[in-house]
Coordinates of C-alpha atoms and ligand atoms in Angstrom, one line a residue:
M26 CA -280.3 -41.0 0.6
T27 CA -279.1 -42.3 -2.6
K28 CA -276.7 -45.4 -2.8
N29 CA -274.1 -42.9 -4.3
S30 CA -274.6 -40.5 -1.4
M31 CA -274.2 -43.2 1.1
L32 CA -271.1 -44.6 -0.7
K33 CA -269.6 -41.1 -0.8
P34 CA -268.1 -40.5 3.2
F35 CA -266.9 -44.3 2.6
M36 CA -264.9 -43.3 -0.5
M37 CA -263.5 -39.9 1.1
C38 CA -262.4 -42.3 3.9
L39 CA -260.6 -44.6 1.5
G40 CA -259.1 -41.7 -0.4
L41 CA -257.9 -40.0 2.9
L42 CA -256.4 -43.5 4.0
A43 CA -254.7 -43.8 0.8
G44 CA -253.2 -40.2 1.0
M45 CA -252.0 -41.0 4.5
S46 CA -250.2 -44.2 3.5
C47 CA -248.7 -42.5 0.5
L48 CA -247.3 -39.8 3.1
A49 CA -246.1 -42.8 5.3
Q50 CA -244.0 -43.9 2.4
N51 CA -242.5 -40.7 1.8
T52 CA -241.7 -40.2 5.4
Q53 CA -240.7 -43.8 6.8
G54 CA -238.4 -42.3 9.4
Y55 CA -235.8 -44.2 11.3
Q56 CA -234.3 -45.0 14.5
N57 CA -230.6 -43.8 15.6
P58 CA -228.4 -45.3 16.1
V59 CA -228.4 -47.2 12.7
I60 CA -225.6 -49.5 13.9
P61 CA -225.7 -49.8 17.8
G62 CA -223.1 -50.9 20.2
F63 CA -219.3 -50.4 19.8
H64 CA -218.9 -49.0 16.2
P65 CA -217.4 -45.9 15.9
D66 CA -215.5 -43.6 13.4
P67 CA -217.8 -44.7 10.4
S68 CA -217.2 -43.9 6.9
V69 CA -219.3 -44.5 4.0
C70 CA -219.3 -45.0 0.3
R71 CA -221.5 -45.9 -2.3
A72 CA -221.0 -48.3 -5.4
G73 CA -224.2 -48.1 -7.9
N74 CA -227.2 -49.2 -5.6
D75 CA -225.1 -50.4 -2.6
Y76 CA -223.6 -48.7 0.4
Y77 CA -220.7 -50.0 2.5
L78 CA -219.7 -48.7 6.1
V79 CA -216.8 -49.6 8.2
N80 CA -215.7 -48.7 11.7
S81 CA -212.5 -48.7 13.8
S82 CA -211.8 -51.8 15.9
F83 CA -209.0 -51.0 17.8
Q84 CA -207.5 -54.4 19.8
Y85 CA -210.0 -56.9 18.1
F86 CA -209.4 -59.2 15.5
P87 CA -210.6 -59.3 12.8
G88 CA -210.4 -55.8 12.4
V89 CA -212.3 -53.1 10.7
P90 CA -216.1 -54.3 10.6
L91 CA -217.6 -53.7 7.3
F92 CA -221.4 -53.3 6.7
H93 CA -223.5 -53.4 3.7
S94 CA -226.9 -51.4 3.1
K95 CA -229.4 -50.7 0.1
D96 CA -231.0 -47.7 2.0
L97 CA -228.4 -46.1 4.6
V98 CA -231.2 -47.0 7.4
H99 CA -230.5 -50.8 7.8
W100 CA -226.9 -52.3 7.8
E101 CA -225.7 -55.9 7.7
Q102 CA -222.1 -57.0 8.7
I103 CA -220.9 -58.7 5.5
G104 CA -217.2 -59.1 7.1
H105 CA -214.4 -57.4 8.3
C106 CA -211.6 -55.7 6.1
L107 CA -208.5 -57.1 7.9
T108 CA -208.9 -60.8 8.4
R109 CA -205.4 -62.1 8.1
P110 CA -202.4 -61.2 10.9
S111 CA -200.2 -60.4 7.9
Q112 CA -202.6 -57.2 7.6
L113 CA -203.3 -56.7 11.4
P114 CA -200.5 -57.2 13.6
L115 CA -201.8 -56.2 17.0
H116 CA -198.7 -56.8 19.2
D117 CA -199.6 -55.6 22.7
A118 CA -202.3 -53.4 21.5
S119 CA -205.3 -52.8 24.1
T120 CA -207.9 -50.3 23.9
W121 CA -205.9 -47.3 23.0
G122 CA -203.9 -49.3 20.3
G123 CA -204.5 -51.1 17.0
I124 CA -206.9 -49.8 14.3
Y125 CA -208.2 -46.1 14.4
A126 CA -210.4 -44.3 12.3
P127 CA -210.9 -46.0 8.7
T128 CA -212.0 -44.6 5.5
I129 CA -213.8 -46.9 2.6
R130 CA -213.8 -45.4 -0.6
Y131 CA -215.2 -47.1 -4.3
H132 CA -213.1 -45.9 -7.4
E133 CA -213.5 -47.6 -10.8
G134 CA -214.3 -51.0 -9.5
T135 CA -212.1 -51.0 -6.6
F136 CA -212.7 -51.1 -3.0
Y137 CA -209.9 -49.1 -0.8
M138 CA -210.0 -48.8 2.9
I139 CA -207.3 -46.9 4.5
T140 CA -206.6 -46.7 8.0
T141 CA -203.9 -46.4 11.0
N142 CA -202.6 -49.3 13.1
V143 CA -201.1 -47.4 16.0
S144 CA -199.6 -50.1 17.4
D145 CA -197.5 -51.1 14.2
K146 CA -196.2 -49.0 11.0
G147 CA -199.1 -46.5 10.9
N148 CA -200.8 -45.5 8.0
F149 CA -201.9 -48.2 5.3
L150 CA -204.6 -49.0 2.8
V151 CA -206.0 -52.5 1.4
H152 CA -207.9 -52.7 -1.6
T153 CA -210.4 -55.2 -3.0
T154 CA -212.7 -55.6 -6.1
D155 CA -214.9 -58.0 -3.8
P156 CA -215.6 -56.3 -0.5
R157 CA -217.3 -59.7 0.8
G158 CA -213.8 -61.6 -0.3
E159 CA -210.5 -61.0 0.9
W160 CA -209.0 -57.9 0.9
S161 CA -205.3 -56.9 -0.3
E162 CA -202.0 -57.1 1.9
P163 CA -201.2 -53.7 3.4
V164 CA -200.0 -50.8 1.3
W165 CA -198.0 -48.9 3.7
L166 CA -197.9 -45.0 3.5
K167 CA -195.5 -42.5 4.6
Q168 CA -197.8 -39.4 5.6
G169 CA -198.5 -39.8 9.2
G170 CA -201.0 -38.8 11.7
I171 CA -204.4 -40.4 12.2
D172 CA -207.6 -40.9 10.3
P173 CA -206.3 -41.2 7.0
S174 CA -208.8 -40.3 4.0
L175 CA -208.6 -40.9 0.5
Y176 CA -210.1 -38.6 -2.6
F177 CA -209.6 -39.7 -6.2
E178 CA -210.0 -37.4 -9.1
G179 CA -209.1 -38.6 -12.6
D180 CA -206.2 -40.6 -12.4
K181 CA -205.1 -39.1 -9.3
C182 CA -205.3 -40.3 -5.6
Y183 CA -205.0 -37.7 -2.9
M184 CA -204.6 -38.8 0.9
V185 CA -205.4 -36.6 4.0
S186 CA -204.4 -37.1 7.5
N187 CA -203.4 -35.4 10.7
P188 CA -199.8 -35.6 11.3
S189 CA -199.8 -32.8 13.7
D190 CA -202.4 -30.4 14.7
G191 CA -203.9 -29.8 11.3
I192 CA -205.1 -31.7 8.1
F193 CA -202.1 -32.5 5.7
L194 CA -202.7 -33.4 1.9
C195 CA -200.5 -35.3 -0.3
E196 CA -201.0 -37.3 -3.7
I197 CA -199.9 -41.1 -3.4
N198 CA -199.8 -44.1 -5.8
P199 CA -202.6 -46.3 -4.2
Q200 CA -201.1 -49.5 -5.7
T201 CA -197.4 -49.0 -4.3
G202 CA -198.1 -46.6 -1.5
E203 CA -195.4 -44.1 -3.1
Q204 CA -195.6 -40.4 -1.8
L205 CA -195.7 -38.3 -5.0
T206 CA -196.1 -34.8 -3.6
E207 CA -194.9 -33.2 -0.3
S208 CA -197.2 -33.4 2.5
K209 CA -199.0 -29.9 3.0
C210 CA -200.9 -28.5 5.7
I211 CA -204.3 -27.4 4.2
W212 CA -206.6 -26.4 7.1
T213 CA -206.4 -26.4 11.2
G214 CA -210.0 -26.1 11.6
T215 CA -211.8 -23.4 13.4
G216 CA -209.7 -23.7 16.6
G217 CA -211.2 -26.6 18.3
R218 CA -209.0 -29.2 19.6
Y219 CA -207.8 -32.2 17.7
P220 CA -208.7 -31.0 14.4
E221 CA -209.4 -34.7 12.8
G222 CA -211.3 -37.2 10.5
P223 CA -210.6 -35.4 7.3
H224 CA -212.6 -36.4 4.0
I225 CA -212.5 -34.5 1.0
Y226 CA -215.4 -33.9 -1.5
K227 CA -216.1 -32.0 -4.8
K228 CA -219.2 -30.2 -5.4
D229 CA -220.2 -27.3 -7.8
G230 CA -216.3 -26.5 -8.6
W231 CA -215.6 -26.5 -4.7
Y232 CA -213.4 -29.0 -2.9
Y233 CA -215.2 -29.2 0.7
L234 CA -213.0 -30.6 3.7
L235 CA -215.1 -32.0 6.3
I236 CA -213.3 -32.5 9.7
S237 CA -214.1 -33.2 13.4
E238 CA -212.8 -30.9 16.2
G239 CA -213.2 -30.8 20.2
G240 CA -212.0 -34.4 20.8
T241 CA -213.9 -37.6 20.8
E242 CA -216.0 -36.6 24.2
Y243 CA -218.6 -34.0 25.0
G244 CA -217.2 -31.3 22.9
H245 CA -217.2 -33.2 19.6
K246 CA -218.2 -31.4 16.7
V247 CA -218.0 -31.5 12.8
T248 CA -216.8 -28.4 10.9
I249 CA -216.3 -27.8 7.1
G250 CA -214.1 -25.6 4.8
R251 CA -213.9 -25.3 1.2
S252 CA -211.7 -24.1 -1.5
K253 CA -211.4 -23.7 -5.3
D254 CA -207.8 -25.3 -5.1
I255 CA -207.5 -28.5 -3.3
Y256 CA -204.4 -27.5 -1.7
G257 CA -206.4 -24.7 -0.2
P258 CA -206.6 -21.9 1.4
Y259 CA -209.9 -23.8 2.9
L260 CA -212.3 -21.1 4.0
G261 CA -214.6 -22.0 7.0
N262 CA -218.1 -21.9 6.9
P263 CA -219.7 -19.0 8.8
A264 CA -222.2 -21.4 10.2
N265 CA -219.8 -24.2 11.7
P266 CA -220.1 -26.5 13.4
I267 CA -222.4 -28.1 11.0
L268 CA -223.3 -30.9 13.6
T269 CA -222.6 -30.8 17.7
H270 CA -224.5 -31.6 20.4
I271 CA -222.4 -29.3 22.5
N272 CA -224.6 -26.2 22.7
Q273 CA -228.1 -25.4 24.7
N274 CA -230.3 -27.0 21.9
A275 CA -228.9 -30.4 22.6
Q276 CA -228.0 -30.2 26.6
S277 CA -230.9 -32.6 27.3
N278 CA -230.4 -34.6 24.4
P279 CA -229.6 -38.5 25.0
I280 CA -227.4 -38.5 22.2
Q281 CA -223.8 -36.9 23.1
G282 CA -220.3 -36.6 21.5
T283 CA -221.6 -36.1 17.8
G284 CA -218.7 -36.1 15.5
H285 CA -216.3 -38.0 13.2
A286 CA -218.7 -38.0 10.3
D287 CA -218.6 -38.8 6.4
L288 CA -221.0 -37.8 3.7
V289 CA -222.5 -39.7 0.8
Q290 CA -225.0 -38.9 -1.8
D291 CA -227.8 -41.5 -2.4
T292 CA -229.2 -43.0 -5.6
E293 CA -231.9 -40.2 -5.4
G294 CA -229.6 -37.3 -5.4
N295 CA -230.0 -36.8 -1.3
W296 CA -227.0 -36.3 0.8
W297 CA -226.7 -38.1 4.2
L298 CA -224.2 -38.0 7.0
V299 CA -223.0 -40.7 9.1
C300 CA -221.3 -39.9 12.4
L301 CA -220.1 -41.3 15.9
A302 CA -222.0 -40.4 18.9
F303 CA -223.0 -42.1 22.1
R304 CA -226.1 -42.5 24.2
H305 CA -225.4 -41.7 28.0
N306 CA -227.3 -42.6 31.4
N307 CA -226.6 -40.1 33.9
S308 CA -223.4 -38.9 32.0
H309 CA -222.1 -42.4 31.8
H310 CA -222.1 -44.5 28.6
L311 CA -221.3 -47.9 28.5
L312 CA -221.8 -49.3 24.7
G313 CA -218.9 -47.4 23.1
R314 CA -219.5 -44.9 20.4
E315 CA -222.2 -45.9 17.9
T316 CA -223.0 -45.0 14.1
F317 CA -225.7 -42.7 13.7
L318 CA -227.1 -41.1 10.6
A319 CA -228.5 -37.5 9.7
P320 CA -229.9 -36.2 6.5
V321 CA -228.1 -33.4 4.9
R322 CA -229.6 -30.6 2.8
W323 CA -226.9 -29.5 0.3
D324 CA -228.0 -26.8 -2.2
K325 CA -225.9 -25.5 -5.2
N326 CA -222.8 -23.6 -4.0
A327 CA -224.3 -23.4 -0.5
W328 CA -222.8 -25.2 2.7
P329 CA -224.3 -28.5 3.7
V330 CA -226.9 -28.4 6.6
V331 CA -227.0 -31.4 8.8
N332 CA -230.7 -32.2 9.8
G333 CA -232.0 -28.6 9.7
D334 CA -230.1 -27.5 13.1
G335 CA -227.0 -29.5 13.3
T336 CA -228.4 -31.8 15.9
I337 CA -229.8 -35.6 15.4
A338 CA -232.3 -37.7 17.6
L339 CA -233.1 -41.2 18.7
Q340 CA -236.4 -41.2 16.4
M341 CA -235.5 -39.6 12.9
D342 CA -238.7 -38.5 11.4
V343 CA -237.6 -37.7 7.8
P344 CA -237.9 -39.3 4.5
T345 CA -235.7 -41.9 3.4
L346 CA -234.8 -44.1 0.5
P347 CA -237.3 -46.9 0.2
Q348 CA -236.3 -49.2 3.3
Q349 CA -235.0 -52.7 2.8
P350 CA -234.6 -54.1 6.4
F351 CA -232.5 -57.5 7.0
A352 CA -233.6 -60.4 8.6
K353 CA -233.3 -60.1 12.6
A354 CA -230.3 -61.9 13.8
P355 CA -231.1 -65.2 15.8
V356 CA -231.2 -65.1 19.5
R357 CA -229.3 -68.1 19.9
T358 CA -225.4 -68.9 18.3
T359 CA -224.9 -72.2 17.8
F360 CA -221.5 -74.2 17.0
E361 CA -222.9 -77.1 14.9
S362 CA -221.3 -75.2 11.5
G363 CA -218.0 -75.1 12.9
K364 CA -217.4 -71.5 12.4
L365 CA -218.4 -68.0 14.1
G366 CA -220.3 -65.2 12.5
H367 CA -219.1 -62.0 11.7
E368 CA -220.1 -60.4 15.0
W369 CA -217.4 -62.5 16.9
V370 CA -214.0 -61.0 17.5
Y371 CA -210.9 -62.1 19.6
V372 CA -208.6 -59.7 21.9
R373 CA -205.3 -59.1 19.8
N374 CA -204.0 -62.0 17.3
P375 CA -205.8 -65.2 18.4
R376 CA -204.1 -68.4 18.9
M377 CA -206.2 -70.3 16.8
E378 CA -204.9 -73.7 17.9
N379 CA -206.7 -72.9 21.2
Y380 CA -210.1 -72.7 19.5
S381 CA -212.1 -75.6 17.8
F382 CA -215.3 -77.2 17.4
G383 CA -216.6 -80.8 18.1
N384 CA -219.8 -82.1 18.7
G385 CA -221.8 -79.3 18.2
K386 CA -219.7 -77.3 20.8
L387 CA -217.3 -74.6 21.0
H388 CA -214.1 -76.0 22.5
L389 CA -211.8 -73.5 24.3
K390 CA -208.5 -74.6 25.6
A391 CA -207.7 -73.0 28.8
I392 CA -204.0 -71.2 28.9
P393 CA -202.3 -69.1 31.4
V394 CA -203.2 -66.0 30.0
P395 CA -205.8 -64.0 32.2
L396 CA -208.1 -61.6 30.7
E397 CA -206.3 -58.7 32.7
E398 CA -202.9 -59.5 30.9
M399 CA -202.0 -56.4 28.7
S400 CA -199.4 -57.8 26.5
L401 CA -198.4 -59.5 23.3
N402 CA -200.6 -62.6 24.5
S403 CA -204.2 -63.2 23.5
P404 CA -206.3 -65.0 26.1
T405 CA -208.6 -67.7 25.0
F406 CA -211.4 -65.4 24.9
V407 CA -214.2 -65.0 22.0
L408 CA -216.4 -61.9 22.2
R409 CA -219.4 -59.9 20.6
R410 CA -220.6 -56.4 21.2
Q411 CA -223.3 -55.4 23.7
E412 CA -225.6 -53.5 21.3
H413 CA -228.6 -53.1 23.7
T414 CA -228.6 -51.3 27.2
D415 CA -231.2 -54.0 28.1
F416 CA -230.2 -57.6 27.2
T417 CA -229.8 -61.0 28.3
A418 CA -227.0 -63.4 27.4
T419 CA -226.7 -66.9 28.4
T420 CA -224.2 -69.7 27.6
S421 CA -224.0 -73.3 28.8
L422 CA -220.6 -74.6 29.5
Q423 CA -218.6 -77.5 30.8
L424 CA -215.2 -77.2 32.5
Q425 CA -213.2 -80.4 31.9
K426 CA -209.9 -82.0 32.8
A427 CA -209.1 -79.0 35.0
S428 CA -206.7 -78.4 37.8
A429 CA -207.1 -76.2 40.9
G430 CA -207.7 -72.8 39.7
D431 CA -208.6 -73.4 36.0
E432 CA -212.0 -71.5 35.1
A433 CA -214.0 -70.7 31.9
G434 CA -217.1 -68.5 31.9
L435 CA -218.7 -65.8 30.5
S436 CA -217.3 -62.2 30.8
V437 CA -218.7 -58.8 30.5
Y438 CA -215.6 -56.8 29.4
A439 CA -214.6 -53.3 28.7
F440 CA -211.0 -54.0 28.5
E441 CA -208.2 -55.5 30.5
T442 CA -208.5 -53.2 33.3
S443 CA -212.3 -53.3 33.7
F444 CA -214.8 -56.5 33.6
Y445 CA -216.9 -58.8 35.4
N446 CA -216.5 -62.4 35.0
L447 CA -219.2 -65.2 36.0
S448 CA -217.2 -68.5 35.6
V449 CA -217.2 -72.2 36.5
K450 CA -213.9 -72.9 38.5
Q451 CA -211.9 -75.7 39.6
L452 CA -211.2 -76.2 43.3
A453 CA -208.5 -78.1 45.0
D454 CA -210.7 -80.8 46.2
G455 CA -211.7 -81.7 42.6
R456 CA -215.3 -79.9 43.2
Q457 CA -216.2 -77.1 41.0
A458 CA -217.6 -73.8 42.0
V459 CA -219.5 -71.0 40.1
C460 CA -218.0 -67.6 40.9
L461 CA -218.7 -64.2 40.4
R462 CA -215.5 -61.9 40.2
Y463 CA -215.3 -58.1 39.5
H464 CA -212.2 -57.0 38.0
L465 CA -211.8 -53.0 38.0
N466 CA -208.5 -51.3 37.9
A467 CA -206.6 -52.0 41.4
I468 CA -209.8 -53.7 43.0
D469 CA -210.0 -57.2 42.1
H470 CA -212.8 -58.9 44.2
T471 CA -214.8 -62.2 44.4
E472 CA -218.1 -61.4 45.0
K473 CA -219.5 -65.0 45.3
E474 CA -218.2 -68.3 45.1
V475 CA -221.0 -71.3 45.2
I476 CA -220.2 -75.1 45.3
L477 CA -221.6 -76.8 42.4
P478 CA -223.2 -80.2 43.3
G479 CA -221.0 -81.8 40.4
T480 CA -219.0 -81.2 37.4
A481 CA -221.8 -81.4 34.9
E482 CA -223.0 -78.6 32.3
V483 CA -223.7 -75.4 34.0
R484 CA -225.7 -72.2 32.5
L485 CA -224.4 -68.9 33.1
R486 CA -226.5 -65.6 32.4
V487 CA -225.9 -62.0 32.5
A488 CA -228.9 -59.6 32.3
G489 CA -228.3 -55.8 31.9
N490 CA -230.3 -52.6 32.1
K491 CA -229.3 -49.2 32.3
D492 CA -227.9 -49.3 36.0
L493 CA -227.2 -52.8 36.5
Y494 CA -225.7 -56.2 35.5
T495 CA -227.3 -59.0 37.3
F496 CA -225.7 -62.4 37.0
Y497 CA -227.6 -66.1 37.5
Y498 CA -226.4 -69.5 37.0
S499 CA -228.2 -72.8 36.7
A500 CA -227.0 -76.4 37.7
D501 CA -230.1 -78.2 36.6
G502 CA -230.6 -76.5 33.4
K503 CA -234.0 -75.3 34.6
D504 CA -234.0 -72.8 37.5
F505 CA -231.7 -69.8 37.5
T506 CA -230.3 -68.6 40.6
L507 CA -229.2 -65.1 41.5
L508 CA -225.4 -64.8 42.0
G509 CA -225.0 -61.0 42.4
K510 CA -225.4 -57.5 40.8
A511 CA -223.1 -55.1 39.5
D512 CA -223.0 -51.4 38.8
T513 CA -222.7 -50.8 34.9
R514 CA -221.1 -47.4 35.2
Y515 CA -217.6 -49.1 36.2
L516 CA -217.7 -50.4 32.8
S517 CA -218.4 -47.3 31.1
T518 CA -215.9 -45.0 29.1
E519 CA -216.3 -42.1 31.6
T520 CA -215.2 -44.6 34.4
A521 CA -212.9 -47.7 32.8
G522 CA -211.8 -45.2 29.9
G523 CA -211.2 -46.5 26.3
F524 CA -212.0 -46.3 22.7
T525 CA -214.2 -49.3 22.7
G526 CA -217.2 -50.4 24.3
A527 CA -218.8 -53.1 26.6
M528 CA -218.6 -56.6 25.2
L529 CA -219.9 -60.1 26.1
G530 CA -217.3 -63.0 25.7
M531 CA -216.7 -66.9 26.5
Y532 CA -213.3 -67.5 28.0
A533 CA -211.2 -70.2 29.2
V534 CA -208.0 -69.3 31.7
S535 CA -205.7 -72.1 33.3
A536 CA -203.8 -71.0 36.4
S537 CA -201.0 -73.0 35.4
G538 CA -199.1 -73.7 31.9
S539 CA -199.4 -77.6 32.5
S540 CA -203.2 -77.8 32.9
K541 CA -205.0 -80.0 30.3
A542 CA -208.4 -78.1 30.9
Y543 CA -210.8 -76.9 28.2
A544 CA -214.3 -75.8 28.4
D545 CA -217.2 -76.9 25.9
F546 CA -219.6 -74.1 25.3
A547 CA -223.0 -75.6 23.8
Y548 CA -224.4 -72.1 22.8
F549 CA -224.5 -68.6 23.4
D550 CA -227.8 -66.4 23.4
Y551 CA -227.8 -62.9 23.0
E552 CA -231.3 -61.2 23.6
G553 CA -231.5 -57.3 23.1
R554 CA -234.6 -55.4 24.0
Ligands
6LW601 C1 -210.2 -41.5 15.8 C2 -210.7 -40.1 15.8 C3 -211.6 -40.0 16.9 O1 -209.2 -41.9 15.2 O2 -211.2 -40.8 17.9 O3 -213.8 -39.5 17.4 C4 -209.8 -41.6 17.5 N1 -212.6 -39.3 16.5 O4 -210.9 -39.6 14.6 C5 -210.2 -43.0 17.6 O5 -211.6 -43.4 17.7

C-alpha cells in the first residue's frame, strides 16, 4: 500500500465530515416555542436585518413586551411599547381586560404598534423611531373591534380590525388617528367563529388577508383570502385553513390551539409565520399561549403553505437564517442596580411609592390590597412569567415592622381568582410563621402554617413539574423543608380560565391600612429546565 492509498480513506472521511457540517449549517433547525411562557398574539416586522416582535399583555404593566431578533429563532426582550400610565390606563383590568392583540409594523424609518385597550378607550397606536426608547403617547382610533393591524402603501395607511363578526377596513392618518374613509367589511372568513387577528400583505399584485378563526382554544385555525382590490371581494384559499391542529394529522401533537398568526419575509427572501399556540399536559395548559415559528413556502401567484402540511412541531428540522443566539439569562435576579429587568411586570398600574431598593434589596411596602382583589387597586406585587414546565424559583425575604396578619412571600399566580401563596406571616403574639395558602375561586385554604424560630430572613422555594408545584422553606439558609404540594392543573387555562398564563412573583400585603410592614427581598432565582 502506498502512502497515498493509505491516506485516501482518511481524506474521504474528512470530505464526508466537511459535507455533513455543510449540511448541518443549512439545516440548523430550532426548538418551538421560540418565545416560551405567556406570550400570546405575536406580531412581527422586519427593519433591515433586524426583526421585532410584540405580544399582548392584558392586565400587566408595562404593556406589550417587545422582542428583537437577528434570525427569527432567538429573541431577546428589549423592553415594552407601553411604559407610561398615560399610554396604559388599566383601571380594573383583569386577565380578560387591558391590552389585546397588538400589531407591529415598520414604515419609512418609523415603528408603529397598534392595539386595543379593552379596559379603556379601545383602539390606538403608538410610534417611535427608536424601538429601544420611549414610544409616543396613544393616537386614538375610531374604528372599533379588537386585533387592529396596519398596512402601508405609498402615502396611504390602512387599518383593519374586527368590530363585529367580520374584518373591517378603513384608511387612517396614523399621526392624528383621523379616519379618512368609511369602515367597510371586507371578509368574514370561511365560516369559523371569531374571525379575528387580520393582517394585510401585498404580493405579486394580490392583496392577501390573513386571519384567524375558531377562537383561541382547540378549534383555532389560520385562514387566508386574496383580492386584486384592497377593499375586496376577498376569495378564500381553497386549501384553507393554512395552519391548524384541529385535524387528525395533529391530534396527538403536544402543541394545540395554533392560530393568531403574522407573516414576515426574511433577508434571504424566505417567508416565515409566527403564531400563538399552547403546550398541553392531559388537556390542561399552564404557561399560557406562547409564540411559535414556522417556515412558509410562498411561490409566485400561489397561496402560502405553512411548514408543508399546515402543522408545526416542537423540534423543527428546517433550514433557518444563520443563527445568532443571545446569552442565556442569569438564574439570579439581584437588586443592587436599583432597577428591574424587562421580564418583571406589575398587576395593573403599580403604585410606585410601594417599591424601592436599598442595601441591594427590593423593598416592598405591605398595603391592604390582597392579590385576590379585583379592582382599580394594584397590590404590591412584582411578577415574571413561568416559562418552563419544569423549574425552580427561590427567593429570600425578611418581613419587618409587621402587625398581626401582615404577610409577604412568593406567589404562583394565574390571576386574582387562582393562585398559590407561600408566605411569611406575622402572628398576633409577635412570632412569625411560614404559610402555604391555596386560593382557587371559592376555595380559600391554608394548607400549612409552621411557626418560625425567629423573625430573621427566610428562604422560600417553589419547584414545578407538569403535574405539581412543590413548596419548601428554609429558616437557616441551608436546609429546605417540604411544606406541601399543589396540583398545577388548578392554575391552568382550562380550569382557572383567563387569557394569560402562570406567573411567579414577590408580594407584600398588610391586613390593615395602619401597618408599617414591609419586606426586603434579597434576590429571586428562576431556573428553567
Ligand atoms: C386576541 C384574539 C385572540 O385579541 O385572543 O387568539 C384574543 N386570539 O385575536 C386575546 O388574546
